[in-house]
Short mmCIF file of C-alpha atoms and ligand atoms in Angstrom, two decimals:
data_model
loop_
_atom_site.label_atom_id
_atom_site.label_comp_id
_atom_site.label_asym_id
_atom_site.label_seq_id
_atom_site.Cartn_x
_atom_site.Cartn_y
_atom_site.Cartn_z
CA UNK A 1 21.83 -21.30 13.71
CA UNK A 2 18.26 -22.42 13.07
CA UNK A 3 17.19 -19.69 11.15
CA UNK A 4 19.00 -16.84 8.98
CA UNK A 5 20.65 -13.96 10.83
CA UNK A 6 18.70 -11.39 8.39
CA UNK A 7 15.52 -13.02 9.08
CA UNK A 8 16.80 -13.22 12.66
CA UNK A 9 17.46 -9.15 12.20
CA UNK A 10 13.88 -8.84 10.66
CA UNK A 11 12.30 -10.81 13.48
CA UNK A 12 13.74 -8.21 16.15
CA UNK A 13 12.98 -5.41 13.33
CA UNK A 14 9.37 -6.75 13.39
CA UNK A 15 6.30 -5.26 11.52
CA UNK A 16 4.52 -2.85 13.71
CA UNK A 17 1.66 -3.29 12.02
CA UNK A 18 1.66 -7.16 12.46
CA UNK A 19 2.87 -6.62 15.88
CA UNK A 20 -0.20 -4.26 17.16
CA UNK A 21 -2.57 -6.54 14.84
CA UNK A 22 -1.55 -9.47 17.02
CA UNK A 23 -1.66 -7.52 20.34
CA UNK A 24 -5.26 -7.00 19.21
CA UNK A 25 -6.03 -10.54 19.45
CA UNK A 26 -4.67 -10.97 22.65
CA UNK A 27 -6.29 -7.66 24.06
CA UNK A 28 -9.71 -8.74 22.51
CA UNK A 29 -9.40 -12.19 24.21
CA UNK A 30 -8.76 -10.90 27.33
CA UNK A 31 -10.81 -7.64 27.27
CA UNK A 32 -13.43 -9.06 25.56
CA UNK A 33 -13.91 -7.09 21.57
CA UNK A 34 -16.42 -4.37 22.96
CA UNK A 35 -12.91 -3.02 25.04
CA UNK A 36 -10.93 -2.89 22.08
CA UNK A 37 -10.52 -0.29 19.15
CA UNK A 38 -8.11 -1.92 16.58
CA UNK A 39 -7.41 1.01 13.75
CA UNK A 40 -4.16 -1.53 13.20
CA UNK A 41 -4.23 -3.00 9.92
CA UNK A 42 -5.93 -2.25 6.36
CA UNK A 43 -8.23 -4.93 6.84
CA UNK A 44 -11.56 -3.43 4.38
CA UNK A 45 -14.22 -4.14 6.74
CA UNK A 46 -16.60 -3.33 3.55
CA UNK A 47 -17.95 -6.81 2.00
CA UNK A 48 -16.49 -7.10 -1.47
CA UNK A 49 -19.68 -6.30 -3.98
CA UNK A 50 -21.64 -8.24 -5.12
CA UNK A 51 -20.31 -7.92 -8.90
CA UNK A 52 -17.91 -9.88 -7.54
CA UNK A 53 -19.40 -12.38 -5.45
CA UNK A 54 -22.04 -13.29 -8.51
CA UNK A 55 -18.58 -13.88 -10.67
CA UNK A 56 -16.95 -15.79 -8.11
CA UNK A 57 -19.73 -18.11 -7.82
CA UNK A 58 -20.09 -18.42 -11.52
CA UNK A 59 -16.48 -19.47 -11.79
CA UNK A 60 -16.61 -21.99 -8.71
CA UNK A 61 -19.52 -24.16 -10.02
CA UNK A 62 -18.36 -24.06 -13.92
CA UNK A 63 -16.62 -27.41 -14.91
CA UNK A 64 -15.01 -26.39 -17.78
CA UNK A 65 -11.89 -28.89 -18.49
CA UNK A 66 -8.53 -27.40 -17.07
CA UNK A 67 -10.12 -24.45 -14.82
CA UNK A 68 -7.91 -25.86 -12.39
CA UNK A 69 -4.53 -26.37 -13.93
CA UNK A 70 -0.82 -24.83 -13.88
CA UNK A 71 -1.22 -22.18 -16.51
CA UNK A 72 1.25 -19.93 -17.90
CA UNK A 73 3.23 -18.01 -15.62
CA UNK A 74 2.01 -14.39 -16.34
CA UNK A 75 -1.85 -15.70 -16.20
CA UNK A 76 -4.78 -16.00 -18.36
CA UNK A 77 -5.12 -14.18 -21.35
CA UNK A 78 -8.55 -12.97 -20.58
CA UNK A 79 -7.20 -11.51 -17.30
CA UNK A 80 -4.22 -9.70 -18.82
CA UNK A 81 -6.68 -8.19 -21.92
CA UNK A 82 -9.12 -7.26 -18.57
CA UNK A 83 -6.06 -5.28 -16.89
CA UNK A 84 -5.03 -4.00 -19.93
CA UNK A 85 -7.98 -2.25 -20.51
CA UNK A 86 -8.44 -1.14 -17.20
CA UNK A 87 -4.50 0.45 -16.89
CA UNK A 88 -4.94 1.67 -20.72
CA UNK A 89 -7.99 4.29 -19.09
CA UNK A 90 -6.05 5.10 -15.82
CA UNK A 91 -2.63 5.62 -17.18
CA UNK A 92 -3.38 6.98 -20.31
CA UNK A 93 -1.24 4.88 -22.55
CA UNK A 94 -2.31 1.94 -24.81
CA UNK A 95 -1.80 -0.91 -22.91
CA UNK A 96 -2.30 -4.43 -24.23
CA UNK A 97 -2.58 -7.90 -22.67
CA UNK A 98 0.46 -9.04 -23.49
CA UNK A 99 2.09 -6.00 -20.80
CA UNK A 100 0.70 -7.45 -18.00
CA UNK A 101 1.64 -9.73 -15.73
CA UNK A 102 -1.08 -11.28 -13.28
CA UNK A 103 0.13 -11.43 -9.55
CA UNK A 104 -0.18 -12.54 -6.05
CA UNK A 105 -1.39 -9.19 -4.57
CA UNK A 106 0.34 -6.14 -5.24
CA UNK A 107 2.94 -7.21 -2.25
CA UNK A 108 3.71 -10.13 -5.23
CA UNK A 109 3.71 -7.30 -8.19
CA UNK A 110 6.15 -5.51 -6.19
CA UNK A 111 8.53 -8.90 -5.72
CA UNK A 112 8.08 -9.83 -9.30
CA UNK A 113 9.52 -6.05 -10.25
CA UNK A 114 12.42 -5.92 -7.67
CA UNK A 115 13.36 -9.66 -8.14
CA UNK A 116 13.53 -9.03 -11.95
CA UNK A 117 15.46 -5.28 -12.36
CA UNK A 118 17.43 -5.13 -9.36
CA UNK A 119 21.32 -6.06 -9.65
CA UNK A 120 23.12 -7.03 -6.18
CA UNK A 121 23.61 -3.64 -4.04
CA UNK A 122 21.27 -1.31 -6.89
CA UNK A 123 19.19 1.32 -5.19
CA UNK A 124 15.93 1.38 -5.01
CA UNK A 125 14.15 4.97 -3.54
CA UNK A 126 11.30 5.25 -1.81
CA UNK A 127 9.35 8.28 0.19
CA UNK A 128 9.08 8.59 3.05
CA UNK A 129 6.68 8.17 5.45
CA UNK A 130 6.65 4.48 3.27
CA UNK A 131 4.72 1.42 2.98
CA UNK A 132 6.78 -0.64 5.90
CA UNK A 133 7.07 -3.51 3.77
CA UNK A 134 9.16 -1.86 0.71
CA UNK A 135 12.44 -2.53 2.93
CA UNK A 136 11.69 -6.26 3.06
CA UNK A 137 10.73 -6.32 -0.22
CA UNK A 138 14.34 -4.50 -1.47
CA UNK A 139 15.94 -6.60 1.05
CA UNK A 140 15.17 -9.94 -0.85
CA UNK A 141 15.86 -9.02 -3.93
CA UNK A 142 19.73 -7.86 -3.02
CA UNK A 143 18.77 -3.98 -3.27
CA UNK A 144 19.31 -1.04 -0.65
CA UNK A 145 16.89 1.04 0.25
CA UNK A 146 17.06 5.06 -0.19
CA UNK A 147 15.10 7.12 1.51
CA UNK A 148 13.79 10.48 -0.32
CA UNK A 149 11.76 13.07 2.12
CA UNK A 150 8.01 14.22 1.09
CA UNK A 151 7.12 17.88 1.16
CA UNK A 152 5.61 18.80 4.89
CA UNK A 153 2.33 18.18 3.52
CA UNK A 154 2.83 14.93 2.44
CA UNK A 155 3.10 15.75 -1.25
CA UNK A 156 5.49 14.76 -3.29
CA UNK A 157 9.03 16.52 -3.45
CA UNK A 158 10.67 15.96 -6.69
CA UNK A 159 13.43 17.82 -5.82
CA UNK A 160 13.89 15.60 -3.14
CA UNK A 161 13.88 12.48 -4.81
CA UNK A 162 15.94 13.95 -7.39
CA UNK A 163 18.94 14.65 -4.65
CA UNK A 164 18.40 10.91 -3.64
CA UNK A 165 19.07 9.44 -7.52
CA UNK A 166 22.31 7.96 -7.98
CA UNK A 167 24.29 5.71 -10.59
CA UNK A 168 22.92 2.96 -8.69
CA UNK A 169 19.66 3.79 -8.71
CA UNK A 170 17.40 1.43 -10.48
CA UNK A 171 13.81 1.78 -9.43
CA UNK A 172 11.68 4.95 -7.70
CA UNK A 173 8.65 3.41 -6.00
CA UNK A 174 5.72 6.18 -5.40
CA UNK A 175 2.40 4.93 -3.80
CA UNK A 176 -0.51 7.03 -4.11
CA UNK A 177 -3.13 7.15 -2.65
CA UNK A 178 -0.66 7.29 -0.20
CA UNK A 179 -0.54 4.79 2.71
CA UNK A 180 0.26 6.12 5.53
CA UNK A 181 -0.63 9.72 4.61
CA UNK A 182 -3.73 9.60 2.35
CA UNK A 183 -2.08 11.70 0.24
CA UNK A 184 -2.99 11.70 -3.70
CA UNK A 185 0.33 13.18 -5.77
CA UNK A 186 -1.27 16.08 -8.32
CA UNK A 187 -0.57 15.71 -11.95
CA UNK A 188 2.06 18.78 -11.48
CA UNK A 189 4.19 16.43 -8.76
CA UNK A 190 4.16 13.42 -11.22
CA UNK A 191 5.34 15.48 -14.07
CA UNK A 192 7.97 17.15 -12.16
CA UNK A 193 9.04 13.63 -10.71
CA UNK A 194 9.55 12.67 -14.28
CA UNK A 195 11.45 15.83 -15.45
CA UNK A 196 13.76 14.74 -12.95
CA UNK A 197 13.92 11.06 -13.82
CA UNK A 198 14.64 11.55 -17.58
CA UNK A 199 17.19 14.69 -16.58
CA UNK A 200 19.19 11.84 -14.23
CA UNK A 201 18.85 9.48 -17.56
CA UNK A 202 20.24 11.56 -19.57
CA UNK A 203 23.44 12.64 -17.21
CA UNK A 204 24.01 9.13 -16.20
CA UNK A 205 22.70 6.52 -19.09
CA UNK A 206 20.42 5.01 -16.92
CA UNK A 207 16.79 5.32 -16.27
CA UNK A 208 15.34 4.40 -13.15
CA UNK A 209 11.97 2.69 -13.47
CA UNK A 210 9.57 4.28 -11.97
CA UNK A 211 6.97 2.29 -10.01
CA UNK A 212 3.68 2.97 -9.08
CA UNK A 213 2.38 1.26 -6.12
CA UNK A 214 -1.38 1.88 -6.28
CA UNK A 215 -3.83 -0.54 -4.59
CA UNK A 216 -6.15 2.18 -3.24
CA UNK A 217 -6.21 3.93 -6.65
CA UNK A 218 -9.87 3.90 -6.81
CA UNK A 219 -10.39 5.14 -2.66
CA UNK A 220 -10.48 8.81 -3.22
CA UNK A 221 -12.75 10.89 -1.34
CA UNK A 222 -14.34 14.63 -2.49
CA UNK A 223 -14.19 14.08 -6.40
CA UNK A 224 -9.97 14.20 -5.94
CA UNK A 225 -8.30 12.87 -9.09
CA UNK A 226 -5.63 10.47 -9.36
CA UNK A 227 -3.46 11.79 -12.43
CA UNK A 228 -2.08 9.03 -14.93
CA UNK A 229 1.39 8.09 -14.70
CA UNK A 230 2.40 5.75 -17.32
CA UNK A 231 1.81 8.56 -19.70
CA UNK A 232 4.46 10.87 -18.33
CA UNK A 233 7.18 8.91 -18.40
CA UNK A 234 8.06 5.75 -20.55
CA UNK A 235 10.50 3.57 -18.04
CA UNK A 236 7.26 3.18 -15.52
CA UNK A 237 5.50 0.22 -14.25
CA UNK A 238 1.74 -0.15 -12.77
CA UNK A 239 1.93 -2.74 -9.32
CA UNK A 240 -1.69 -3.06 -8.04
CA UNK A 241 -4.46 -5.42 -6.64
CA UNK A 242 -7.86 -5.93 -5.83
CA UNK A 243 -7.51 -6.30 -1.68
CA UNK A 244 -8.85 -2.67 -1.03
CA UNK A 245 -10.85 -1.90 -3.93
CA UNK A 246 -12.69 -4.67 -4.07
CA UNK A 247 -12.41 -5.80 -0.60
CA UNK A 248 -10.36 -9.09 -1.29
CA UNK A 249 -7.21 -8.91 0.36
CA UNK A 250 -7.40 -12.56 1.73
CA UNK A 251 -7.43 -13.39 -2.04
CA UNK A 252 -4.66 -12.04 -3.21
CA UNK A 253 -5.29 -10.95 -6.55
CA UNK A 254 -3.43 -8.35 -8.26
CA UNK A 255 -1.40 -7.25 -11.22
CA UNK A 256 1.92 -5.69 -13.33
CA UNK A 257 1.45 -3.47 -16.20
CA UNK A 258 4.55 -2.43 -18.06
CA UNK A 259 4.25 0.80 -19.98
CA UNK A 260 3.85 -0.29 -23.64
CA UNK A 261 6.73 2.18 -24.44
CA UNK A 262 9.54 0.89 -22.18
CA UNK A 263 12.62 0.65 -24.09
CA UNK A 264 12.66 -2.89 -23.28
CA UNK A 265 9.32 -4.37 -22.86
CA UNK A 266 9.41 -7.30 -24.25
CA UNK A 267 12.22 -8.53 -21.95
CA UNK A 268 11.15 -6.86 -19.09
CA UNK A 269 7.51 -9.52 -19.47
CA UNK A 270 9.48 -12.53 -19.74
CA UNK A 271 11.43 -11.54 -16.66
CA UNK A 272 8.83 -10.95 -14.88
CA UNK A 273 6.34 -13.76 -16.03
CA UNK A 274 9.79 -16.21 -14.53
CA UNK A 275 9.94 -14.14 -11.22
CA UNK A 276 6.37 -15.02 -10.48
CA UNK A 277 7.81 -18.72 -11.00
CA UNK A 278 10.75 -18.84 -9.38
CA UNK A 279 9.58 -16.95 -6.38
CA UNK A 280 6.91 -19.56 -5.84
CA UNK A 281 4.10 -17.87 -6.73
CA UNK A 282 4.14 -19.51 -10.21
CA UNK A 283 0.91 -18.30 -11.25
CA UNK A 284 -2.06 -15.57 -9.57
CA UNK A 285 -4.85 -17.88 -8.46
CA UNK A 286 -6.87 -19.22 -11.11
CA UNK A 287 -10.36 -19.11 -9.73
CA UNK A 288 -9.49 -15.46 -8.63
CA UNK A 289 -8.30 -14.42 -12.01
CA UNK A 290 -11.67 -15.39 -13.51
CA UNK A 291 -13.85 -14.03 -10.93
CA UNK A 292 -12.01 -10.78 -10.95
CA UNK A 293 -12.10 -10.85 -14.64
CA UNK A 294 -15.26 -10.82 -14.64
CA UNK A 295 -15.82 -7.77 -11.72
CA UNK A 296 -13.20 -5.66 -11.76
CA UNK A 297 -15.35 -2.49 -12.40
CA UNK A 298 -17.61 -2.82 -9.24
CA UNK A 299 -16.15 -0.74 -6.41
CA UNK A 300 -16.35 -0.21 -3.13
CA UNK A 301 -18.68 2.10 -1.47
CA UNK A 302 -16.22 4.78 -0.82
CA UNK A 303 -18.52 6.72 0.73
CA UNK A 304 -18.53 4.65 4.24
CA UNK A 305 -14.97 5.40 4.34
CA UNK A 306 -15.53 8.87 3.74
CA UNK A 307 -18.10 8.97 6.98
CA UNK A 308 -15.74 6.50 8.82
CA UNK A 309 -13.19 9.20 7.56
CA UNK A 310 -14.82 12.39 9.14
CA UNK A 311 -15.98 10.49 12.43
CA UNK A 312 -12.86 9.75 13.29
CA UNK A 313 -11.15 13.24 12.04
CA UNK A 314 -13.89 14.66 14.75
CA UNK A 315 -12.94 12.64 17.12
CA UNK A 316 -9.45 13.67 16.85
CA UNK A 317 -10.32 17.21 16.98
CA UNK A 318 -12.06 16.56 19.87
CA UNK A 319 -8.98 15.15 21.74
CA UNK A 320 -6.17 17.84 19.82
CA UNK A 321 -4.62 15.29 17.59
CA UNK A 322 -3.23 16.72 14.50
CA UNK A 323 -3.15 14.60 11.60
CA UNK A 324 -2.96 14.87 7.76
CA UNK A 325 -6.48 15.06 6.24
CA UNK A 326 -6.50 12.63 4.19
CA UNK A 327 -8.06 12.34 -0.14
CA UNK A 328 -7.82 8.83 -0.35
CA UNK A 329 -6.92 5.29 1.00
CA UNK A 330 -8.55 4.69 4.39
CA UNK A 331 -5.38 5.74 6.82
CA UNK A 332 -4.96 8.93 9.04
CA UNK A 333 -1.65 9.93 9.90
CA UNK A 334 -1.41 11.84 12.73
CA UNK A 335 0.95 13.64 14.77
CA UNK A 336 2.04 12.66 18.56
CA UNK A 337 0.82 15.58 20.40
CA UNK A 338 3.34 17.86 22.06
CA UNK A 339 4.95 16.86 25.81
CA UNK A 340 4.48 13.27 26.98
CA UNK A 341 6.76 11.56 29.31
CA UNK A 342 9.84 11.12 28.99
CA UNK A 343 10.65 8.02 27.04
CA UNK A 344 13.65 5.14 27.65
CA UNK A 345 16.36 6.03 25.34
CA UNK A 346 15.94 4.13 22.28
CA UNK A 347 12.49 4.30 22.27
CA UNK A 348 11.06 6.88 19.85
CA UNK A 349 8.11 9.19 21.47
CA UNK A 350 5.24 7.67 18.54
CA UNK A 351 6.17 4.06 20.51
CA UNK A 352 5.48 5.41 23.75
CA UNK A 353 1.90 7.16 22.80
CA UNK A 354 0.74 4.30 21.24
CA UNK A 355 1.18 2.34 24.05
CA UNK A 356 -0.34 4.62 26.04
CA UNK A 357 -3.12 4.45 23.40
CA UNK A 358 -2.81 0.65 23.82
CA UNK A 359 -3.16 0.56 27.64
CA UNK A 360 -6.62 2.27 26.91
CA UNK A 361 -7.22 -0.38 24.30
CA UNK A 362 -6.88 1.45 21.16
CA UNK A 363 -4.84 -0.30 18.51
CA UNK A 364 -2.45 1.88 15.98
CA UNK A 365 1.20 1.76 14.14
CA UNK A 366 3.82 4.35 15.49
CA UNK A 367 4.98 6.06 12.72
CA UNK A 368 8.84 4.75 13.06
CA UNK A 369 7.26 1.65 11.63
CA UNK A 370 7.09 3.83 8.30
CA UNK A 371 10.09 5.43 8.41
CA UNK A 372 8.70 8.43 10.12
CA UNK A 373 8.64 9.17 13.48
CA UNK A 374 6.92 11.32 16.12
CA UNK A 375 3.69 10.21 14.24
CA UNK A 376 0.75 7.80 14.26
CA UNK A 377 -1.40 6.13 11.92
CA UNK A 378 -4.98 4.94 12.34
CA UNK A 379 -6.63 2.81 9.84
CA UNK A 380 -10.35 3.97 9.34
CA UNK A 381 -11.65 0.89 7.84
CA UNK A 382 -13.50 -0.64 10.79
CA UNK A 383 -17.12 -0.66 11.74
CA UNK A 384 -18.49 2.66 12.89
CA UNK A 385 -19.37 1.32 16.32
CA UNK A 386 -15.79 0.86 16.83
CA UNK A 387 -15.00 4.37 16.03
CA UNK A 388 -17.56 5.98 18.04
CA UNK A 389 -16.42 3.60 21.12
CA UNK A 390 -13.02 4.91 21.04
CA UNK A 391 -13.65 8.63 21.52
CA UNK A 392 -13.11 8.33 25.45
CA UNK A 393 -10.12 6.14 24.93
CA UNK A 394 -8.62 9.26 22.96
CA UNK A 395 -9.62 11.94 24.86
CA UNK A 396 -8.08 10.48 27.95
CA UNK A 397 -4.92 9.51 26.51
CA UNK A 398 -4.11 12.97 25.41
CA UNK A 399 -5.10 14.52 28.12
CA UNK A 400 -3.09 11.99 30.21
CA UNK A 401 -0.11 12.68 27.86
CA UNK A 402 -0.32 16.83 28.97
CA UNK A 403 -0.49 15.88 32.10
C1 LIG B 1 1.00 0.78 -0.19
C2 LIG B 1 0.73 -0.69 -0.25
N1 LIG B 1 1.32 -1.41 -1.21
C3 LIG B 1 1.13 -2.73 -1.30
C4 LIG B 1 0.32 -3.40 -0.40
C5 LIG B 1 0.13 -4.88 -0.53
O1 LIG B 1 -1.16 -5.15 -1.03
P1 LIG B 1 -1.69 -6.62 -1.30
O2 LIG B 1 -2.45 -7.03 -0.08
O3 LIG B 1 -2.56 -6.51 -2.50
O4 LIG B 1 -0.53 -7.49 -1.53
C6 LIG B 1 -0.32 -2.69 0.62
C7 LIG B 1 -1.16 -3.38 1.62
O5 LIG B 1 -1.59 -2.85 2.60
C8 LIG B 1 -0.11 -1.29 0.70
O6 LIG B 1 -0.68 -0.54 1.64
#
C-alpha cells in the first residue's frame, strides 16, 4: 500500500481542472501554443500592478534584522492591522488586527477554518455548482460535505440551504463572486441566508459559521456591488487572498478575518493562528506579507476582463452556447448544447463535449468537476489573441455536436 486509499480515491477522483491544465501542456507541446486555446485554469494573465511590484522590491532589498525569521503564527502585526482595515470597509463591521489571521492563499484560509471548527463527521454545506476543491478541503479536516442547490440563475437559494442545515452542521461556505458562475449574491440573498442561519441557531443551539470565500471580491464588472457580509450575521468568517486581485496566485498570499462579534473570538484566533502551524504552513510568507502590506489597494484592471468577458460571450453566441452572463470573477459557465452523441455510460454528457472541444484544441472543465453537470466552464483570463483564435474551434464543435 504505497500510498493512502483516500488519496488513492482522490487520485482516480482527480481535479478536472488540473487534469485539462496538464492536457494543455501536452497539447501545446505537440500542437505547438498557436493550436491551443486553454480557458482551463484561473491563471490572471494580467501582470500584478505595479503598486505592488514597487513594494515588493522595496521589501526584497531592505536588510532590516529578522525580515527573514519564523514569526508568529497568525503573521505580522502590520499585515493583520492592513487586513483589518481593508475587511472593516467591505464587511461593514469594526474589524481589528488582532481578528485576522494571515494565510497561505485563500485555499490555506479555508484549511485553517475547517481544520480548526470541524469535529469528526460535522457537516459542512456548500452550493452548488462549487469551488471543486471545497470537498478536499472538508475531506481533510474529518467533515462531510452537503450539497445545497442555487436558484436556476445561479443566485443564491436560502431556502435551499436552509433544507440542507442539520444538527451537524457546522460551517456554510458561500463564494461570491462566484466561481464557476460569476454570480455576485445581492444584499437581499445574504440577509435571507442569515435569517435562516440564526432561525436553525435558535431551534438547534448551534450556529453554523458562515464562511465567505471571496478571492475575486474586487472582479466585478458594470458597477455590480458586492454586499457586506460580516455585518449580517455575527458567527461569519472572511477567507480571501491576493492571487486574482492582485494577480499573485504563485505567491500565495491571503487572509482570515473573524467577525469581531463572534461569540467566541478570541478562541476561535488562537485556533486558527495553531492550524496554520500544525498544518505546515506555520506562517504566510514573510516577504509577501510586507509587500502586500504595502499594495493591497492597487487592483487589477478589471476592465480587460470585462472585454475578454464580452469577446468571448460573442463568440459563444456565435456558436449557440448558452451560458450564465457573468458580474464578476473571470469564469463563464455555460451550458452543453442540446443533442450530442451518445455517451459511454458513466460518462456524463459535459465530459464528452469537452473532449470534443479538446480534440479541436480548446481547453475547459466539465461542469461534473463542480458538482454540476451538463455544463461547462471557460476561464476568460487569457490573452485576447487566444480568444479570438478559438472562435472556429467553437463554431465547429457545436455544429459537429448537432450533427
Ligand atoms: C472560489 C475559490 N476559492 C479559493 C481559491 C483558492 O485561492 P488561492 O489561490 O488564493 O489559494 C480559488 C482559486 O481558484 C477559488 O476559485
Amino acid at each position: 500500500m504505497p500510498i493512502a486509499n483516500a488519496m488513492r480515491a482522490g487520485l482516480e477522483r482527480g481535479s478536472w481542472i488540473r487534469k485539462m491544465f496538464e492536457a494543455g501542456i501536452e497539447l501545446k507541446a505537440r500542437l505547438g501554443p498557436q493550436a491551443v486555446f486553454d480557458f482551463s485554469l484561473g491563471n490572471p494573465d494580467l501582470e500584478p500592478p505595479p503598486e505592488f511590484l514597487d513594494a515588493l522590491r522595496a521589501a526584497a532589498i531592505s536588510d532590516e534584522p529578522g525580515s527573514h525569521a519564523y514569526m508568529t503564527n497568525s503573521g505580522y502585526g502590520f499585515a493583520r492591522q492592513a487586513m483589518a482595515q481593508k475587511v472593516a470597509a467591505e464587511h461593514d463591521v469594526p474589524t481589528q488586527a488582532d481578528d485576522v489571521v494571515m494565510t497561505v492563499g485563500a485555499a490555506g484560509a479555508l484549511n485553517v477554518i475547517l481544520r480548526t471548527v470541524l469535529n469528526p463527521g460535522d457537516e459542512v454545506v456548500v452550493v452548488r455548482p462549487y469551488f471543486a476543491e471545497y470537498s478536499a478541503y472538508v475531506e481533510n479536516s474529518g467533515g462531510a460535505l452537503v450539497v445545497a442547490d442555487s436558484a436556476p440563475d445561479f443566485s443564491l437559494d436560502p431556502e435551499a440551504v436552509a433544507r440542507a442545515l442539520s444538527p451537524r452542521t457546522a460551517v456554510v461556505i458561500i463564494n461570491s463572486p462566484n466561481n464557476p458562475t460569476g454570480r455576485v449574491y445581492p444584499r437581499s440573498d445574504i440577509e435571507a441566508l442569515a435569517s435562516a442561519l440564526s432561525a436553525h441557531a435558535l431551534k438547534t443551539g448551534r450556529a453554523p459559521y458562515l464562511v465567505v470565500d471571496e478571492p475575486y471580491r474586487d472582479i466585478v464588472y458594470d458597477g455590480v456591488f458586492v454586499p457586506p457580509v460580516l455585518s449580517a450575521y455575527p458567527e461569519s468568517l472572511v477567507a480571501s487572498s491576493f492571487s486574482k486581485t492582485l494577480s499573485i496566485p504563485g505567491e500565495r498570499l491571503g487572509y482570515v478575518a473573524v467577525n469581531p462579534a463572534c461569540a467566541e473570538k478570541a478562541l476561535l484566533v488562537s485556533g486558527l493562528a495553531t492550524s496554520n502551524r500544525v498544518l505546515g504552513f506555520v506562517n504566510a510568507p514573510a516577504l509577501m506579507q510586507r509587500a502586500v502590506a504595502a499594495s493591497w489597494r492597487a487592483k487589477a484592471d478589471v476592465s480587460r476582463y470585462g472585454r475578454r468577458r464580452d469577446m468571448l460571450a460573442a463568440i459563444l453566441d456565435g456558436a449557440g452556447i448558452r451560458y450564465a452572463r457573468p458580474e464578476g470573477a473571470f469564469y463563464l459557465f455555460c451550458e452543453v448544447p442540446a443533442g450530442g452523441p451518445a455517451t459511454v455510460p458513466g460518462e456524463s454528457r459535459d465530459v464528452a463535449f469537452a473532449m470534443a472541444l479538446k480534440d479541436r484544441g480548446v481547453l475547459s472543465v466539465p461542469g461534473v468537476g463542480f458538482g454540476y453537470p451538463g455544463w461547462f466552464r471557460l476561464c476568460y483570463c487569457v490573452p485576447e489573441a487566444t480568444i479570438e483564435g478559438s472562435r472556429a474551434a467553437f463554431e465547429e464543435t457545436a455544429r459537429a455536436w448537432n450533427a
